[in-house]
Coordinates of C-alpha atoms in Angstrom, one line a residue:
Chain A
M1 CA 36.2 4.7 -10.9
A2 CA 37.6 1.5 -12.2
L3 CA 36.4 0.4 -15.6
S4 CA 34.4 -2.8 -15.9
L5 CA 36.5 -5.5 -17.4
A6 CA 33.5 -7.8 -18.2
P7 CA 32.1 -7.7 -21.7
K8 CA 29.0 -5.6 -22.1
A9 CA 26.0 -7.8 -21.8
A10 CA 24.0 -8.2 -25.0
V11 CA 21.1 -5.8 -24.8
P12 CA 18.0 -6.3 -26.9
L13 CA 17.1 -3.2 -28.9
V14 CA 13.6 -2.1 -28.4
P15 CA 11.9 0.2 -30.9
F16 CA 11.5 3.5 -29.1
E17 CA 9.7 6.7 -29.8
R18 CA 10.0 9.9 -27.9
S19 CA 7.7 9.4 -25.0
P20 CA 4.8 11.8 -24.5
G21 CA 4.2 12.9 -20.9
Y22 CA 1.4 11.4 -18.9
W23 CA -0.9 14.3 -19.4
A24 CA -0.1 14.4 -23.1
T25 CA -1.2 10.8 -23.4
V26 CA -4.4 11.5 -21.5
W27 CA -5.1 14.5 -23.8
R28 CA -4.5 12.3 -26.9
K29 CA -6.9 9.7 -25.7
F30 CA -9.5 12.3 -24.6
R31 CA -9.4 13.9 -28.1
R32 CA -10.3 10.6 -29.7
D33 CA -13.5 10.4 -27.7
P34 CA -16.1 12.4 -29.7
V35 CA -18.8 12.5 -27.0
A36 CA -16.4 13.9 -24.4
V37 CA -15.0 16.4 -26.9
G38 CA -18.5 17.5 -27.8
A39 CA -19.4 18.0 -24.2
A40 CA -16.2 19.9 -23.5
I41 CA -17.0 22.2 -26.4
V42 CA -20.5 22.8 -25.0
I43 CA -19.0 23.7 -21.6
L44 CA -16.4 26.0 -23.2
A45 CA -19.2 27.7 -25.2
L46 CA -21.2 28.1 -22.0
I47 CA -18.2 29.6 -20.1
V48 CA -17.5 32.0 -23.0
M49 CA -21.2 33.0 -23.1
A50 CA -21.2 33.5 -19.3
I51 CA -18.1 35.7 -19.3
A52 CA -19.3 37.7 -22.3
A53 CA -22.9 37.9 -21.2
P54 CA -23.1 41.6 -20.1
W55 CA -21.9 42.7 -23.5
I56 CA -23.7 40.3 -25.8
T57 CA -27.2 40.0 -24.4
P58 CA -29.6 41.2 -27.1
Q59 CA -31.9 42.9 -24.6
D60 CA -31.6 44.3 -21.1
P61 CA -32.1 41.2 -18.9
F62 CA -33.6 43.3 -16.1
R63 CA -36.1 45.5 -18.1
S64 CA -39.5 44.3 -17.4
S65 CA -42.8 45.2 -19.0
V66 CA -46.3 44.3 -18.1
L67 CA -47.4 44.5 -21.7
R68 CA -45.2 41.6 -23.0
R69 CA -45.4 39.0 -20.3
L70 CA -44.9 35.3 -21.1
R71 CA -44.5 35.7 -24.8
P72 CA -44.0 32.3 -26.6
I73 CA -40.7 31.1 -28.1
G74 CA -40.1 32.8 -31.5
T75 CA -41.6 36.1 -30.7
D76 CA -40.1 38.9 -32.8
G77 CA -37.2 40.4 -30.8
F78 CA -37.5 37.8 -28.1
P79 CA -36.4 34.6 -29.7
L80 CA -36.9 32.6 -26.5
G81 CA -39.9 34.4 -25.3
T82 CA -40.3 36.5 -22.2
D83 CA -40.7 35.6 -18.5
E84 CA -43.5 36.4 -16.1
L85 CA -42.3 39.9 -15.7
G86 CA -41.8 40.4 -19.5
R87 CA -38.0 40.2 -19.4
D88 CA -36.2 38.7 -22.3
M89 CA -35.6 35.0 -21.6
L90 CA -32.5 34.7 -23.9
S91 CA -30.7 37.5 -22.2
R92 CA -31.6 36.2 -18.8
L93 CA -30.5 32.7 -19.6
M94 CA -27.2 34.0 -20.9
L95 CA -26.6 36.2 -17.9
G96 CA -27.8 33.4 -15.6
A97 CA -25.1 31.1 -16.8
R98 CA -22.7 33.2 -14.8
L99 CA -24.2 32.5 -11.4
S100 CA -25.2 29.0 -12.2
L101 CA -21.8 27.9 -13.4
F102 CA -20.1 29.8 -10.5
M103 CA -22.4 28.1 -8.0
G104 CA -21.7 24.7 -9.6
V105 CA -17.9 24.9 -9.9
T106 CA -16.8 26.9 -6.9
P107 CA -18.1 24.6 -4.1
V108 CA -16.7 21.6 -5.9
L109 CA -13.3 23.3 -6.2
M110 CA -13.3 24.3 -2.5
A111 CA -14.4 20.8 -1.4
F112 CA -11.8 19.3 -3.7
A113 CA -9.0 21.3 -1.9
I114 CA -10.3 20.6 1.6
G115 CA -11.6 17.1 1.0
S116 CA -8.4 15.9 -0.7
T117 CA -6.3 17.2 2.1
I118 CA -8.4 15.5 4.7
G119 CA -8.6 12.2 2.8
I120 CA -4.9 12.2 1.9
I121 CA -3.9 12.8 5.5
A122 CA -6.3 10.1 6.8
G123 CA -5.2 7.6 4.1
Y124 CA -1.5 8.2 4.5
V125 CA -1.3 8.3 8.3
G126 CA -3.7 5.3 8.7
G127 CA -4.4 3.6 12.0
W128 CA -6.6 5.3 14.5
V129 CA -6.2 8.7 12.9
N130 CA -7.7 7.4 9.8
T131 CA -10.6 5.8 11.8
A132 CA -11.3 9.0 13.7
I133 CA -11.3 11.2 10.6
M134 CA -13.2 8.9 8.3
R135 CA -15.9 7.9 10.8
T136 CA -16.5 11.6 11.4
I137 CA -16.7 12.2 7.6
D138 CA -19.1 9.2 7.4
V139 CA -21.5 10.9 9.8
F140 CA -21.8 13.8 7.4
Y141 CA -21.9 11.5 4.4
A142 CA -24.9 9.6 6.0
F143 CA -27.2 12.6 5.4
P144 CA -28.9 12.8 2.1
S145 CA -27.0 15.6 0.3
V146 CA -30.2 17.6 -0.6
L147 CA -31.4 17.5 3.0
L148 CA -28.0 18.5 4.4
T149 CA -27.6 21.4 1.9
I150 CA -31.1 22.7 2.6
A151 CA -30.7 22.3 6.4
L152 CA -27.3 24.1 6.4
S153 CA -28.4 26.9 4.1
G154 CA -31.6 27.3 6.1
A155 CA -29.6 27.5 9.3
L156 CA -27.0 29.9 7.9
G157 CA -29.6 32.1 6.1
A158 CA -30.2 32.9 2.5
G159 CA -27.5 34.3 0.2
I160 CA -24.9 33.3 -2.3
G161 CA -22.1 33.1 0.3
N162 CA -24.0 30.8 2.6
A163 CA -25.2 28.6 -0.2
L164 CA -21.6 28.2 -1.4
L165 CA -20.5 27.3 2.1
S166 CA -23.2 24.7 2.7
L167 CA -22.6 23.2 -0.7
T168 CA -18.9 22.9 0.1
V169 CA -19.6 21.2 3.3
V170 CA -21.8 18.8 1.6
F171 CA -19.2 17.8 -1.0
I172 CA -16.3 17.4 1.4
P173 CA -17.3 14.0 2.6
P174 CA -17.6 12.2 -0.7
I175 CA -14.3 13.7 -2.0
A176 CA -12.5 12.9 1.2
R177 CA -13.7 9.3 1.0
V178 CA -12.4 8.9 -2.5
A179 CA -9.1 10.6 -1.6
E180 CA -8.7 8.3 1.4
A181 CA -9.4 5.2 -0.7
V182 CA -7.0 6.3 -3.5
T183 CA -4.3 7.3 -1.0
T184 CA -4.5 4.0 0.9
Q185 CA -4.1 2.2 -2.4
V186 CA -1.1 4.3 -3.4
R187 CA 0.5 4.0 0.0
S188 CA 0.7 0.3 -0.3
R189 CA 2.4 0.4 -3.7
D190 CA 5.9 -0.8 -4.1
Y191 CA 7.1 2.5 -5.3
V192 CA 6.2 4.2 -2.0
E193 CA 8.1 1.4 -0.3
A194 CA 11.0 2.0 -2.7
A195 CA 10.9 5.7 -2.0
R196 CA 11.1 5.0 1.8
A197 CA 14.0 2.6 1.1
S198 CA 15.9 5.4 -0.5
G199 CA 15.4 7.7 2.4
A200 CA 12.3 9.8 1.4
S201 CA 10.5 11.5 4.3
A202 CA 6.8 11.2 4.8
L203 CA 6.3 14.7 3.3
T204 CA 8.3 13.9 0.2
I205 CA 6.3 10.7 -0.3
I206 CA 3.1 12.6 0.0
R207 CA 4.3 15.5 -2.2
V208 CA 5.8 13.4 -5.0
H209 CA 4.2 10.0 -5.0
V210 CA 0.8 10.3 -3.3
L211 CA -0.1 13.7 -5.0
G212 CA 1.3 12.5 -8.3
N213 CA -0.8 9.4 -8.4
A214 CA -3.9 10.3 -6.4
L215 CA -4.8 13.8 -7.5
G216 CA -5.8 12.8 -11.0
P217 CA -8.5 10.2 -9.9
I218 CA -9.7 12.5 -7.2
F219 CA -10.0 15.4 -9.6
V220 CA -12.0 13.3 -12.1
Y221 CA -14.4 12.3 -9.4
A222 CA -14.7 15.9 -8.3
T223 CA -15.6 17.0 -11.9
S224 CA -18.5 14.4 -11.8
L225 CA -19.8 16.3 -8.8
I226 CA -20.1 19.6 -10.6
S227 CA -23.4 18.6 -12.2
V228 CA -24.8 17.6 -8.8
A229 CA -23.6 20.9 -7.3
M230 CA -25.3 22.9 -10.1
I231 CA -28.6 21.0 -9.5
L232 CA -28.3 21.5 -5.8
A233 CA -27.5 25.2 -6.2
S234 CA -30.4 25.6 -8.5
G235 CA -32.5 23.8 -5.9
L236 CA -31.4 26.2 -3.2
S237 CA -32.2 29.2 -5.4
F238 CA -35.6 27.6 -6.3
L239 CA -36.3 27.4 -2.6
G240 CA -35.2 31.0 -2.1
L241 CA -32.1 30.1 -0.2
G242 CA -29.5 30.9 -2.8
V243 CA -29.4 33.7 -5.3
R244 CA -32.0 36.4 -4.7
P245 CA -34.1 38.0 -7.4
P246 CA -33.8 39.9 -9.6
D247 CA -30.4 38.4 -10.4
P248 CA -30.9 35.7 -13.0
E249 CA -29.9 32.2 -12.0
W250 CA -31.3 29.1 -13.7
G251 CA -32.7 27.5 -10.6
L252 CA -34.3 30.7 -9.5
M253 CA -35.8 31.3 -12.9
L254 CA -37.2 27.8 -12.8
N255 CA -38.9 28.7 -9.6
T256 CA -40.4 32.0 -10.6
L257 CA -41.6 30.6 -13.9
R258 CA -43.3 27.6 -12.4
T259 CA -46.6 29.6 -12.3
A260 CA -46.4 29.8 -16.1
I261 CA -46.1 26.0 -16.5
Y262 CA -49.7 25.8 -17.9
T263 CA -49.7 28.9 -20.1
Q264 CA -46.2 28.8 -21.5
P265 CA -44.7 25.4 -20.7
W266 CA -41.9 25.6 -23.3
V267 CA -40.6 28.9 -21.9
A268 CA -41.0 27.7 -18.3
A269 CA -38.9 24.6 -19.2
L270 CA -36.0 26.6 -20.7
P271 CA -33.9 27.1 -17.4
G272 CA -34.3 23.5 -16.6
A273 CA -33.1 22.5 -20.1
M274 CA -30.0 24.7 -19.5
I275 CA -29.3 23.0 -16.2
F276 CA -29.7 19.6 -17.8
I277 CA -27.4 20.4 -20.8
T278 CA -24.7 21.9 -18.5
S279 CA -24.8 19.1 -15.9
I280 CA -24.8 16.3 -18.5
S281 CA -21.9 17.9 -20.3
F282 CA -19.9 18.0 -17.1
N283 CA -20.7 14.4 -16.5
L284 CA -19.7 13.4 -20.0
V285 CA -16.4 15.3 -19.8
S286 CA -15.8 13.6 -16.5
D287 CA -16.4 10.2 -17.9
G288 CA -14.2 10.9 -20.9
L289 CA -11.4 12.0 -18.5
R290 CA -11.8 8.9 -16.4
S291 CA -11.3 6.6 -19.3
A292 CA -8.6 8.7 -20.9
M293 CA -6.6 8.6 -17.6
D294 CA -6.7 4.8 -17.5
V295 CA -3.5 5.0 -19.4
K296 CA -2.6 1.3 -19.3
S297 CA -5.7 0.1 -21.1
Chain B
M1 CA 40.3 -9.4 8.8
T2 CA 38.6 -6.2 7.6
E3 CA 35.8 -4.7 9.5
P4 CA 32.5 -6.2 8.3
L5 CA 30.2 -3.8 6.4
V6 CA 27.0 -5.6 7.7
E7 CA 26.7 -7.3 10.9
L8 CA 23.4 -8.9 12.1
R9 CA 23.6 -10.3 15.5
D10 CA 20.8 -12.5 16.9
L11 CA 18.2 -10.6 14.9
T12 CA 14.6 -11.5 15.6
V13 CA 11.5 -10.0 14.1
T14 CA 8.1 -10.9 15.4
F15 CA 4.9 -9.6 13.7
T16 CA 2.3 -8.7 16.3
G17 CA -0.4 -7.4 14.0
G18 CA -2.5 -10.6 13.8
P19 CA -4.3 -12.6 16.5
K20 CA -1.1 -14.5 17.2
P21 CA 2.4 -13.2 17.1
V22 CA 4.2 -14.5 14.0
A23 CA 7.9 -15.3 14.6
A24 CA 9.3 -14.4 11.1
V25 CA 13.0 -14.2 12.0
N26 CA 14.3 -16.1 14.9
G27 CA 17.9 -15.2 15.7
V28 CA 19.8 -14.5 12.5
D29 CA 23.6 -13.9 12.6
L30 CA 25.1 -12.8 9.4
T31 CA 28.1 -10.7 8.4
L32 CA 29.1 -9.2 5.0
A33 CA 32.5 -8.0 4.3
P34 CA 32.9 -4.9 2.0
G35 CA 32.7 -6.0 -1.6
E36 CA 31.2 -9.3 -0.7
T37 CA 28.0 -10.8 -2.3
V38 CA 25.9 -13.0 -0.1
A39 CA 22.7 -14.8 -1.2
L40 CA 20.0 -15.6 1.2
I41 CA 18.1 -18.7 0.0
G42 CA 15.0 -20.3 1.2
E43 CA 11.3 -21.1 0.5
S44 CA 8.5 -18.6 0.8
G45 CA 8.0 -17.7 4.4
S46 CA 11.5 -18.6 5.5
G47 CA 12.1 -15.1 6.7
K48 CA 14.7 -14.1 4.1
S49 CA 12.8 -11.0 2.8
V50 CA 11.9 -9.9 6.3
T51 CA 15.6 -10.1 7.3
L52 CA 16.5 -8.1 4.2
R53 CA 13.9 -5.5 4.9
Q54 CA 14.8 -5.2 8.5
I55 CA 18.3 -4.0 7.5
L56 CA 16.5 -0.9 6.1
R57 CA 13.9 -1.0 8.8
L58 CA 11.2 -1.3 6.3
N59 CA 9.1 -3.7 8.3
P60 CA 6.0 -2.0 9.8
E61 CA 7.4 -0.8 13.2
R62 CA 4.1 -0.4 14.9
R63 CA 3.2 -4.0 14.1
S64 CA 6.5 -5.8 14.8
R65 CA 8.8 -6.5 17.6
V66 CA 12.5 -6.5 16.8
S67 CA 15.5 -7.5 18.9
G68 CA 19.1 -8.1 18.3
Q69 CA 21.5 -5.9 16.5
V70 CA 21.9 -4.6 13.0
R71 CA 25.1 -2.7 12.2
V72 CA 25.8 -1.3 8.8
A73 CA 28.9 0.7 8.1
G74 CA 29.3 1.4 11.8
L75 CA 25.7 2.5 12.3
D76 CA 23.5 0.9 14.8
V77 CA 20.5 0.8 12.4
L78 CA 17.9 -0.2 14.9
R79 CA 18.6 2.9 17.1
L80 CA 18.8 5.5 14.3
S81 CA 16.5 8.5 14.8
G82 CA 14.0 9.5 12.0
T83 CA 16.4 11.9 10.3
E84 CA 19.4 9.6 10.7
L85 CA 17.4 6.8 9.2
A86 CA 16.4 8.9 6.2
A87 CA 20.0 9.8 5.6
Y88 CA 21.0 6.2 6.0
R89 CA 18.4 4.8 3.6
G90 CA 19.5 5.2 0.0
A91 CA 22.9 6.7 0.8
V92 CA 24.5 3.9 2.8
A93 CA 22.2 1.0 1.9
S94 CA 19.6 0.8 -0.8
M95 CA 17.3 -1.8 -2.2
I96 CA 16.0 -3.1 -5.5
F97 CA 12.7 -4.9 -5.6
Q98 CA 11.3 -7.9 -7.3
E99 CA 8.8 -6.3 -9.7
P100 CA 10.3 -3.1 -11.2
L101 CA 7.1 -2.1 -12.8
L102 CA 5.5 -1.7 -9.4
A103 CA 8.5 -0.3 -7.7
L104 CA 8.8 2.6 -10.1
D105 CA 6.4 5.5 -9.9
P106 CA 4.2 5.3 -13.1
V107 CA 3.6 9.1 -13.4
Y108 CA 7.2 10.3 -13.5
T109 CA 9.9 9.7 -16.0
L110 CA 12.8 7.5 -14.9
G111 CA 15.2 10.5 -15.1
D112 CA 13.0 12.5 -12.8
Q113 CA 12.9 9.7 -10.3
I114 CA 16.6 9.4 -10.2
V115 CA 17.2 13.1 -10.0
E116 CA 14.7 13.3 -7.1
A117 CA 16.5 10.5 -5.3
I118 CA 19.9 12.2 -5.8
C119 CA 18.6 15.7 -4.7
R120 CA 17.1 14.1 -1.6
H121 CA 20.5 13.2 -0.2
E122 CA 23.0 15.6 -1.8
A123 CA 23.1 19.3 -2.3
V124 CA 23.6 19.2 -6.1
S125 CA 21.9 21.1 -8.8
R126 CA 19.3 19.4 -10.9
E127 CA 21.6 19.7 -14.0
D128 CA 24.4 17.8 -12.2
A129 CA 21.9 15.2 -10.9
R130 CA 20.7 14.8 -14.4
R131 CA 24.2 14.2 -15.6
R132 CA 24.7 11.6 -12.9
A133 CA 21.5 9.9 -13.9
L134 CA 22.7 9.7 -17.5
D135 CA 26.0 8.2 -16.3
L136 CA 24.1 5.7 -14.2
F137 CA 22.0 4.7 -17.1
E138 CA 25.1 4.1 -19.2
R139 CA 26.7 2.0 -16.4
V140 CA 23.7 -0.2 -16.1
R141 CA 23.9 -0.6 -19.9
I142 CA 20.7 0.9 -21.0
P143 CA 21.0 1.6 -24.7
S144 CA 20.3 5.2 -25.9
A145 CA 20.4 6.2 -22.3
A146 CA 19.7 9.9 -22.8
R147 CA 16.4 9.2 -24.4
R148 CA 15.5 6.5 -21.9
L149 CA 15.8 9.0 -19.1
E150 CA 12.7 10.6 -20.6
A151 CA 10.7 7.4 -20.7
Y152 CA 8.0 6.3 -18.3
P153 CA 8.3 2.9 -16.6
H154 CA 5.5 1.3 -18.6
E155 CA 7.3 2.1 -21.8
M156 CA 10.2 -0.1 -21.1
S157 CA 10.7 -3.9 -21.2
G158 CA 11.1 -5.9 -18.0
G159 CA 14.9 -6.2 -18.3
M160 CA 15.3 -2.5 -19.0
R161 CA 13.0 -1.6 -16.1
Q162 CA 15.1 -3.7 -13.7
R163 CA 18.2 -2.0 -15.0
A164 CA 16.6 1.4 -14.4
M165 CA 15.6 0.2 -10.9
I166 CA 19.2 -0.7 -10.2
A167 CA 20.4 2.7 -11.5
L168 CA 17.9 4.3 -9.1
A169 CA 19.1 2.2 -6.2
L170 CA 22.7 3.2 -7.0
A171 CA 21.9 6.9 -7.5
C172 CA 23.4 8.0 -4.1
R173 CA 26.4 5.6 -4.3
P174 CA 25.4 3.3 -1.4
K175 CA 27.9 0.8 0.0
L176 CA 25.3 -1.9 0.4
L177 CA 22.8 -3.0 -2.2
L178 CA 19.9 -5.2 -0.9
A179 CA 18.1 -7.1 -3.6
D180 CA 14.8 -8.8 -3.0
E181 CA 14.4 -11.5 -5.6
P182 CA 15.8 -9.1 -8.3
T183 CA 15.3 -11.6 -11.2
T184 CA 12.2 -13.5 -10.2
A185 CA 9.8 -11.4 -12.3
L186 CA 12.1 -11.4 -15.4
D187 CA 12.3 -13.8 -18.4
A188 CA 14.9 -16.5 -18.0
T189 CA 17.2 -15.0 -20.7
V190 CA 17.0 -11.6 -19.1
Q191 CA 17.6 -13.0 -15.6
I192 CA 21.2 -13.9 -16.3
Q193 CA 21.9 -10.6 -17.9
V194 CA 20.7 -8.8 -14.8
L195 CA 22.7 -11.1 -12.6
L196 CA 25.9 -10.5 -14.6
L197 CA 25.2 -6.8 -14.5
L198 CA 24.9 -6.9 -10.7
R199 CA 28.2 -8.8 -10.4
D200 CA 29.9 -6.2 -12.7
L201 CA 28.5 -3.3 -10.8
Q202 CA 29.5 -4.9 -7.5
R203 CA 33.2 -4.9 -8.7
E204 CA 32.9 -1.5 -10.3
F205 CA 31.5 0.3 -7.3
G206 CA 33.0 -1.9 -4.6
L207 CA 29.5 -2.7 -3.4
S208 CA 28.4 -5.3 -1.0
I209 CA 25.3 -7.1 -2.2
L210 CA 22.9 -9.1 -0.1
F211 CA 20.3 -10.7 -2.2
V212 CA 17.4 -12.9 -1.5
T213 CA 16.3 -15.6 -3.9
H214 CA 14.8 -19.0 -4.0
D215 CA 16.7 -19.8 -7.2
I216 CA 19.9 -21.6 -6.2
G217 CA 21.1 -21.4 -9.8
A218 CA 20.9 -17.6 -9.8
A219 CA 22.6 -17.5 -6.4
V220 CA 25.6 -19.7 -7.6
E221 CA 26.0 -17.3 -10.5
V222 CA 26.8 -14.2 -8.5
A223 CA 27.2 -15.0 -4.8
D224 CA 30.5 -15.5 -2.9
R225 CA 28.7 -17.0 0.0
M226 CA 25.2 -18.4 0.6
A227 CA 23.1 -18.6 3.6
V228 CA 20.2 -21.1 3.6
M229 CA 17.2 -20.0 5.7
Y230 CA 14.5 -22.1 7.2
A231 CA 11.7 -20.9 9.5
G232 CA 13.5 -17.7 10.4
R233 CA 16.9 -19.2 11.1
I234 CA 20.0 -19.5 9.0
V235 CA 20.4 -23.3 8.9
E236 CA 23.5 -23.5 6.8
A237 CA 26.0 -20.9 5.6
A238 CA 29.1 -21.4 3.6
D239 CA 30.8 -20.2 0.4
A240 CA 28.7 -20.8 -2.7
R241 CA 30.8 -23.8 -3.9
T242 CA 30.6 -25.6 -0.6
I243 CA 26.8 -25.2 -0.4
V244 CA 26.3 -26.7 -3.8
R245 CA 29.0 -29.4 -3.7
A246 CA 29.1 -30.4 0.0
P247 CA 25.9 -29.3 1.8
R248 CA 25.6 -30.7 5.3
H249 CA 22.1 -29.6 6.4
P250 CA 19.3 -32.0 5.4
Y251 CA 17.2 -29.0 4.3
T252 CA 20.0 -27.7 2.0
I253 CA 20.4 -31.3 0.6
G254 CA 16.6 -31.4 0.0
L255 CA 16.6 -28.0 -1.8
L256 CA 19.4 -29.0 -4.1
K257 CA 17.8 -32.3 -5.0
S258 CA 14.5 -30.7 -5.7
R259 CA 16.0 -28.7 -8.6
A260 CA 15.1 -29.8 -12.1
H261 CA 18.6 -28.6 -13.1
G262 CA 21.3 -30.8 -14.7
A263 CA 21.3 -34.6 -14.3
L264 CA 17.6 -35.3 -14.3
Q265 CA 16.9 -38.1 -16.7
K266 CA 13.8 -39.0 -18.6
G267 CA 11.4 -40.8 -16.4
Q268 CA 13.2 -39.9 -13.3
R269 CA 11.0 -38.3 -10.6
L270 CA 11.9 -34.9 -9.3
E271 CA 12.6 -35.2 -5.7
T272 CA 10.7 -32.9 -3.3
I273 CA 10.9 -32.2 0.4
P274 CA 7.8 -33.9 2.0
G275 CA 5.5 -31.8 4.2
S276 CA 5.3 -28.0 4.4
P277 CA 7.1 -25.3 6.3
P278 CA 6.1 -24.9 10.0
D279 CA 3.5 -22.4 11.1
L280 CA 5.5 -19.3 12.2
A281 CA 2.9 -18.5 14.8
N282 CA 3.4 -21.8 16.4
L283 CA 7.0 -23.0 16.0
P284 CA 8.0 -26.4 17.4
P285 CA 10.4 -26.3 20.4
G286 CA 13.2 -28.2 18.6
C287 CA 14.6 -28.0 15.1
A288 CA 11.9 -26.4 12.9
F289 CA 12.8 -28.8 10.1
A290 CA 12.6 -32.0 12.2
D291 CA 9.1 -33.0 11.0
R292 CA 10.2 -33.0 7.3
C293 CA 13.7 -34.4 7.9
F294 CA 14.7 -37.9 6.9
L295 CA 17.4 -37.9 9.6
A296 CA 15.3 -36.5 12.5
A297 CA 16.1 -38.0 15.9
D298 CA 14.4 -37.5 19.3
A299 CA 16.9 -34.8 20.3
C300 CA 15.9 -32.8 17.2
R301 CA 12.4 -32.3 18.5
T302 CA 13.2 -31.0 21.9
T303 CA 16.0 -28.4 21.6
P304 CA 16.9 -26.2 18.6
P305 CA 20.4 -27.1 17.4
A306 CA 23.1 -24.4 17.8
A307 CA 25.3 -23.2 15.0
E308 CA 28.2 -25.5 14.6
G309 CA 31.4 -24.6 12.7
L310 CA 32.4 -27.4 10.4
A311 CA 35.2 -25.7 8.4
A312 CA 36.4 -22.2 7.8
G313 CA 33.3 -20.2 7.1
H314 CA 31.0 -23.2 6.9
Q315 CA 28.3 -23.3 9.6
V316 CA 25.4 -25.6 10.1
R317 CA 22.6 -25.9 12.6
C318 CA 22.0 -29.6 12.7
F319 CA 22.5 -32.4 15.4
R320 CA 23.0 -34.9 12.7
S321 CA 25.5 -33.0 10.6
A322 CA 28.0 -35.9 11.0
D323 CA 25.6 -38.2 9.2
T324 CA 24.5 -35.9 6.4
A325 CA 27.6 -36.2 4.3
A326 CA 26.9 -39.8 3.8
A327 CA 23.3 -39.1 2.9
L328 CA 24.3 -37.0 -0.1
A329 CA 26.2 -39.7 -1.8

């Protein structure tokens, strides 16, 4: 290769520090948000508690006793009281975290995988394929989510598997819509055009540019759905369509304790408080992630 | 005469997406010899970018009608199959864009993007591709190139980003570089650096460059030849010196006069071309410039003028070209 004879053009020196990766930047910004970090710690604690529950529960969460039904909070040996069958509330809440978290996270993850795929395909292909896919999705989206979940679970029959399935179906439309919107945006970007101009195939563009730029925002949106999924799953259990007794699950516990609302309101409210704390923590983490991922600001 | 690298023959592009078909390019003939730099000049909407993009077939194919011929390095571009087209793009002809911040993917490092482009076309290991990326960064004179390979687009200045974009476009050693207003988005001081860099690279790699601009000053700086476009046609083409010193098309004369460059004295009005470009969905039957032309005659409004050779390599589409020389004085 011939050497250039022209003098090297003057180049301004720009101060430069070793660049952190995209996700490192996101993490750095996330760490500076005390609310999001606090919520993340709460979620981590809940997850650890859920995993360790069978070994750390102070009492047997299934041992009932007619003699110590509906004890108040602060009873000796039962710090959070007992439920309507005399079972230790603390132990049941700890063990219940397992199913509640599982029922909240799993359908969202499955819907994230399926919904993103649908949305990205619709958004990338465009044209009538997009119209066909997205209008079908809109039909499902038009149903109120609570109604659709209950209707599907009711039709499929009670049980954890069917509850998960119906929740997944309910969450596919909103995720697909977000995925489609983000993909349509990314597709019209100059860097996609530039990739096409340098000979990238449609698959390469989807794999590298669309996934690289779209998955983050879709994922953030999906995390904000976890709280909704938890509440819906609890609702299903409350109606007897999800988890079956005697397995502890917060929504189910809320249901069975509702008779005690006048005699021991504080104990009866405990499962609801757990649902509230968990879902708001997921929402706060999701909000924190969203603002941390807005890298340019 | 050597075989031309690029040969456009009677290229027309009509966009059919809207309610009325829009005739963006209406019969463009253009050739580029290997190692030649040609500038396409014109206002917004004159079809220069569409012409450029059609060479890579980047215009939306479902919503456009294309006729004529595009030959690049012996390939009949308009008839390439999907895989042939992918092999052609980037390896034979590649493109740099106006706004490098938008044309580089924000979530990957520049090095990764170049490696990805190289591996797309050639069976080389990622380490070798990495070495080539480093070499490219040094050739486009990015300081501390090795560290800049690890940078993300938003961490670099505009000039550095455009250099990186050029490196990315040259990654697979194309023969033809298409540049769509490569300096418009840059600061004036950086513009000239990038233009000089393009000229050096053109010599170094033996590239042909076809670039689109509305800045005649930038075009003079690097182009061997210039082609002035108006309403989808090349109205005048000649070597750069002739276009600037002895233009013969009234539109070219108008463009040159409407520059604030050089001999504008205090109090002197900047001349402009009256009127606005014609509606591409509704082109007049005659010369598209007739309505704004100070020399327009009746004949201009009925039939479009054919290309007329005035001197070696100087072509103009104007019935009144005999009278324009006087008008310039």
